[in-house]
Short mmCIF file of C-alpha atoms in Angstrom, two decimals:
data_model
loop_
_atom_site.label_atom_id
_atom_site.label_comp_id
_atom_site.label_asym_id
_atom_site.label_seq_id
_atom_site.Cartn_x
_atom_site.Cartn_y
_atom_site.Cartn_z
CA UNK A 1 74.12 -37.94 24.21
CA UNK A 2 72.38 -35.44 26.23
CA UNK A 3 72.60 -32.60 23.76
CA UNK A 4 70.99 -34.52 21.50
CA UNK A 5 68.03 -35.53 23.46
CA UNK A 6 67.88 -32.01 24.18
CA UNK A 7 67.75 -30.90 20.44
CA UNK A 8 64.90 -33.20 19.52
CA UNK A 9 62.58 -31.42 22.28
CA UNK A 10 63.58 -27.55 20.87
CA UNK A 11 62.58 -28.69 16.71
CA UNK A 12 59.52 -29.99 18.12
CA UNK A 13 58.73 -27.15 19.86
CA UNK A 14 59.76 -25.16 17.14
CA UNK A 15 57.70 -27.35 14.42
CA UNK A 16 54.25 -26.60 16.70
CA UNK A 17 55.37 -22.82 16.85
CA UNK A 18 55.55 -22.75 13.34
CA UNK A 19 52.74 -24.81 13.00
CA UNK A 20 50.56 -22.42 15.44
CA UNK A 21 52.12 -19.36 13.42
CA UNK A 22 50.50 -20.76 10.28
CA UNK A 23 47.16 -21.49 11.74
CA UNK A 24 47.54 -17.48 13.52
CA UNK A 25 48.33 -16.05 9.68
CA UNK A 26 45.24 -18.68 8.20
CA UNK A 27 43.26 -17.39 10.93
CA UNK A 28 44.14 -13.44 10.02
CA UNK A 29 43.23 -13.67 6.70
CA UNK A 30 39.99 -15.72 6.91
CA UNK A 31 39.13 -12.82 9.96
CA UNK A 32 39.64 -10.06 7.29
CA UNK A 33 37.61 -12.22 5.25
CA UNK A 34 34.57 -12.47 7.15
CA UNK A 35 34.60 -8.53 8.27
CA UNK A 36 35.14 -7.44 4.04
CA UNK A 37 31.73 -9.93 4.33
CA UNK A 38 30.52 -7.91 6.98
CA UNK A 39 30.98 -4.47 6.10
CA UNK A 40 29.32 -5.55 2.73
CA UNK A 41 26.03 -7.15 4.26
CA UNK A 42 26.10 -4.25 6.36
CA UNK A 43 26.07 -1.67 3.41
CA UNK A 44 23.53 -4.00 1.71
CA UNK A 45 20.94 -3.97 4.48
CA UNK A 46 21.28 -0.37 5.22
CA UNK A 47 20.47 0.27 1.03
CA UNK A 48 17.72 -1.85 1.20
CA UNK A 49 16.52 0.04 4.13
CA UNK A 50 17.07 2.86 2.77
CA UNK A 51 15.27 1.75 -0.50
CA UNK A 52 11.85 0.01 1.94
CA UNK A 53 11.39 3.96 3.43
CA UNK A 54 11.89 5.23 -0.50
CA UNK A 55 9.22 2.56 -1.55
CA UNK A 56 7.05 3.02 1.78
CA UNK A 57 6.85 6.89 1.01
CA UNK A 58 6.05 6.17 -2.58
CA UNK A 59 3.05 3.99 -2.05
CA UNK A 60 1.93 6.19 0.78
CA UNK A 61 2.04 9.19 -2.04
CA UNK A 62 0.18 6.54 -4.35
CA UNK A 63 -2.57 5.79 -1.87
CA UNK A 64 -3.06 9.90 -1.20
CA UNK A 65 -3.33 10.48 -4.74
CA UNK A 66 -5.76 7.65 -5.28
CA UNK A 67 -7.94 9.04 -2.49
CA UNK A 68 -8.38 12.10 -4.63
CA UNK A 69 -8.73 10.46 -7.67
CA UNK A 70 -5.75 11.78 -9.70
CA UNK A 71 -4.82 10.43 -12.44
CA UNK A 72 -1.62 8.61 -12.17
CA UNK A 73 1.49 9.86 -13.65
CA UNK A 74 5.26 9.38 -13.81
CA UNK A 75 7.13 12.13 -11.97
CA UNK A 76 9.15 12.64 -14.88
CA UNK A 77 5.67 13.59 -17.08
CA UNK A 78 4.11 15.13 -14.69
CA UNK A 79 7.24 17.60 -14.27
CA UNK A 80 7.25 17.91 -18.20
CA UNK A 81 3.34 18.89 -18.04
CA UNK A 82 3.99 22.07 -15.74
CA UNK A 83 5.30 24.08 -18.05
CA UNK A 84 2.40 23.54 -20.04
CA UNK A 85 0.20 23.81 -17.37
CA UNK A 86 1.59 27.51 -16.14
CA UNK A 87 1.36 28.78 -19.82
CA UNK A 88 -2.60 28.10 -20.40
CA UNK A 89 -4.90 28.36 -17.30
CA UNK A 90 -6.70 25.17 -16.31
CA UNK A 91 -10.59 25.20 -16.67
CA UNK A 92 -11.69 23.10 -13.80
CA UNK A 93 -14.05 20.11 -14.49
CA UNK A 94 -16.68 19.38 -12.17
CA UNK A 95 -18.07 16.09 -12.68
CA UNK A 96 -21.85 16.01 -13.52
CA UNK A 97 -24.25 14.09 -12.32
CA UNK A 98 -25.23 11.87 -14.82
CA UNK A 99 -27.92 9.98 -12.98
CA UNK A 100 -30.21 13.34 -12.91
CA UNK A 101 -32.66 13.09 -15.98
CA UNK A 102 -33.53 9.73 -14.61
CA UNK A 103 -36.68 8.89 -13.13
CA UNK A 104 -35.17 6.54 -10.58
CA UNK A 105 -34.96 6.88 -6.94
CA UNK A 106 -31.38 5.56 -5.14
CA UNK A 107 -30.16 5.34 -1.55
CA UNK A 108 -27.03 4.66 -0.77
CA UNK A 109 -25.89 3.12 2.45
CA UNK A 110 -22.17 2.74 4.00
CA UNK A 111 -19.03 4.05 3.46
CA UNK A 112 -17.50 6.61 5.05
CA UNK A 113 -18.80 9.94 5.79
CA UNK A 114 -16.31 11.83 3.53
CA UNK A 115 -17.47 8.97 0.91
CA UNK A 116 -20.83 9.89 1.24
CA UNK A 117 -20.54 13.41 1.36
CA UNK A 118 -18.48 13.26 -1.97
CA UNK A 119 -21.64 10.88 -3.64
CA UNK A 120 -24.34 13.43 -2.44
CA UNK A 121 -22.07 16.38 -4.20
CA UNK A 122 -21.74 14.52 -6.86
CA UNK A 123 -25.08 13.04 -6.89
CA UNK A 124 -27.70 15.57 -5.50
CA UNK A 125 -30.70 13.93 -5.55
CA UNK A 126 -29.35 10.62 -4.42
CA UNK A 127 -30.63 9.54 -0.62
CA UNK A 128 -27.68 9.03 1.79
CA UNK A 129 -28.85 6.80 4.53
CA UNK A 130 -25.63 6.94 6.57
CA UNK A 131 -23.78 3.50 7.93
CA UNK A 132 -25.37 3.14 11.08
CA UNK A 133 -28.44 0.62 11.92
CA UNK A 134 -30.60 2.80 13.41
CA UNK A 135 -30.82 4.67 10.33
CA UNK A 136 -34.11 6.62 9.25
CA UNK A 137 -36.11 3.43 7.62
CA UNK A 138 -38.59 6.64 5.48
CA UNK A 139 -35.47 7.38 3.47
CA UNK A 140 -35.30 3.86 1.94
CA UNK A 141 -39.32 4.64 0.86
CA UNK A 142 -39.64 4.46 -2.88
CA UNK A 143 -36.10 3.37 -3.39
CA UNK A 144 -35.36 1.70 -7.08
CA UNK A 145 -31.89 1.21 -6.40
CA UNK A 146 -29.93 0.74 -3.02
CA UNK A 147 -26.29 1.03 -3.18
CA UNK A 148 -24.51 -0.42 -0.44
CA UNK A 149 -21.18 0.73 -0.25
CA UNK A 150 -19.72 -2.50 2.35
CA UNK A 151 -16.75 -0.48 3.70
CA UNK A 152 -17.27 1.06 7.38
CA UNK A 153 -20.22 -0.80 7.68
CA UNK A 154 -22.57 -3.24 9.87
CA UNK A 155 -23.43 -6.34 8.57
CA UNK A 156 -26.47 -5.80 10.47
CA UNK A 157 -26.86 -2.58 8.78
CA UNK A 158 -26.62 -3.61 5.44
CA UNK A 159 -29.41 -6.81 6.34
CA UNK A 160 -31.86 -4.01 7.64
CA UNK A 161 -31.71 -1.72 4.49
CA UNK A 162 -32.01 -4.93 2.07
CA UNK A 163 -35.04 -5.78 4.29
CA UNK A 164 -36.61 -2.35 4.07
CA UNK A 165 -36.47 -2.08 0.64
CA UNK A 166 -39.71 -3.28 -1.66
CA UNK A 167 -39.00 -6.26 -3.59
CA UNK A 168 -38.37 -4.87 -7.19
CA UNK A 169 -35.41 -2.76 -5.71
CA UNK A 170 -31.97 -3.35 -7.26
CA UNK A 171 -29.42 -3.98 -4.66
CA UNK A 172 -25.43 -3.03 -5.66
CA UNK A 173 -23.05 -3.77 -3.46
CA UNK A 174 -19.68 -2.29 -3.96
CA UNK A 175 -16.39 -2.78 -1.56
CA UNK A 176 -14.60 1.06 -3.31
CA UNK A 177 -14.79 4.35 -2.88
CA UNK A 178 -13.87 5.63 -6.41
CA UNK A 179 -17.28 7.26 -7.63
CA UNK A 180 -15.99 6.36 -11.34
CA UNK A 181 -16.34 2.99 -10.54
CA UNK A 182 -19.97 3.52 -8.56
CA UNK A 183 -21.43 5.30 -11.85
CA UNK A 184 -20.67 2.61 -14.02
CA UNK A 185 -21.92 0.00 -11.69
CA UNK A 186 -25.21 1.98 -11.62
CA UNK A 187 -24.98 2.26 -15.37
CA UNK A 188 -24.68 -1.36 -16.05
CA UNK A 189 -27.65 -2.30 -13.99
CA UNK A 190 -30.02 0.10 -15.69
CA UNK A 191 -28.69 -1.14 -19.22
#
């Protein structure tokens, strides 16, 4: 009888081990599982980083080009248009100023200096008054039409000049720095 009370003890034991065996092999696999999971999250997040510094340098190419007004292209036309380019030599357009033959008077006001200094290159005989408050009040004099440009600017700048204009003075406020944009703005308040 004791052999046999001994044998029940030694399948049991044996049951569990196979039991625990099953749940080690279960375990394995769902392991191998999780790190194939892994490894492809992994490989996903370093393409999409990969693709955020491709995107980051194309938009910062986007906003360069846009602060020198090109026009914008795909790479692909723009590679096609070089050939052409190299076999007939480029007459460079200088934009006029279309605002001369006028008999109008305008100051503009804010914006950055490298904005301004493109408008009075562009625009000769405009009046640029500069972005600061304790701007010169005689260049405002006279003026028909004050442009206010409201980027890098006071709001306490922009009051004064509206306040040192004379009534009948058109005010145009504008929030860009594309001079395209500023000539037909001008152009659609003298129409």
């Amino acid at each position: 009888m004791r052999d046999i009370k001994q044998e029940n003890p030694r399948k049991g034991v044996l049951k569990r081990l196979e039991e625990l065996e099953r749940l080690c092999t279960a375990l394995q696999a769902e392991n191998e599982e999780l790190r194939r999971e892994n490894t492809h999250y992994k490989t996903r997040y370093q393409d999409s980083v990969v693709e955020s510094i491709r995107l980051q340098e194309q938009l910062t190419e986007l906003r360069d080009r846009l602060r020198k007004y090109e026009p914008l292209t795909v790479k692909a036309e723009a590679e096609t248009d070089l050939s052409a380019v190299a076999e007939e030599p480029a007459a460079e357009e200088e934009p006029q100023d279309c605002f001369t033959d006028l008999p109008f008077k305008v100051a503009v006001i804010g914006g950055t200096e490298a904005w301004q200094a493109k408008v009075a290159e562009r625009h000769p005989l405009f009046k640029i008054v500069g972005s600061s408050k304790n701007f010169d009040r005689d260049k405002l004099s006279g003026t028909d039409i004050l442009v206010i440009n409201t980027n890098a600017v006071s709001h306490a700048c922009t009051q004064k000049a509206k306040g040192e204009v004379d009534k009948g003075t058109m005010v145009l406020s504008i929030s860009t720095n594309n001079l395209e944009i500023l000539d037909k703005k001008i152009m659609s308040l003298l129409a």
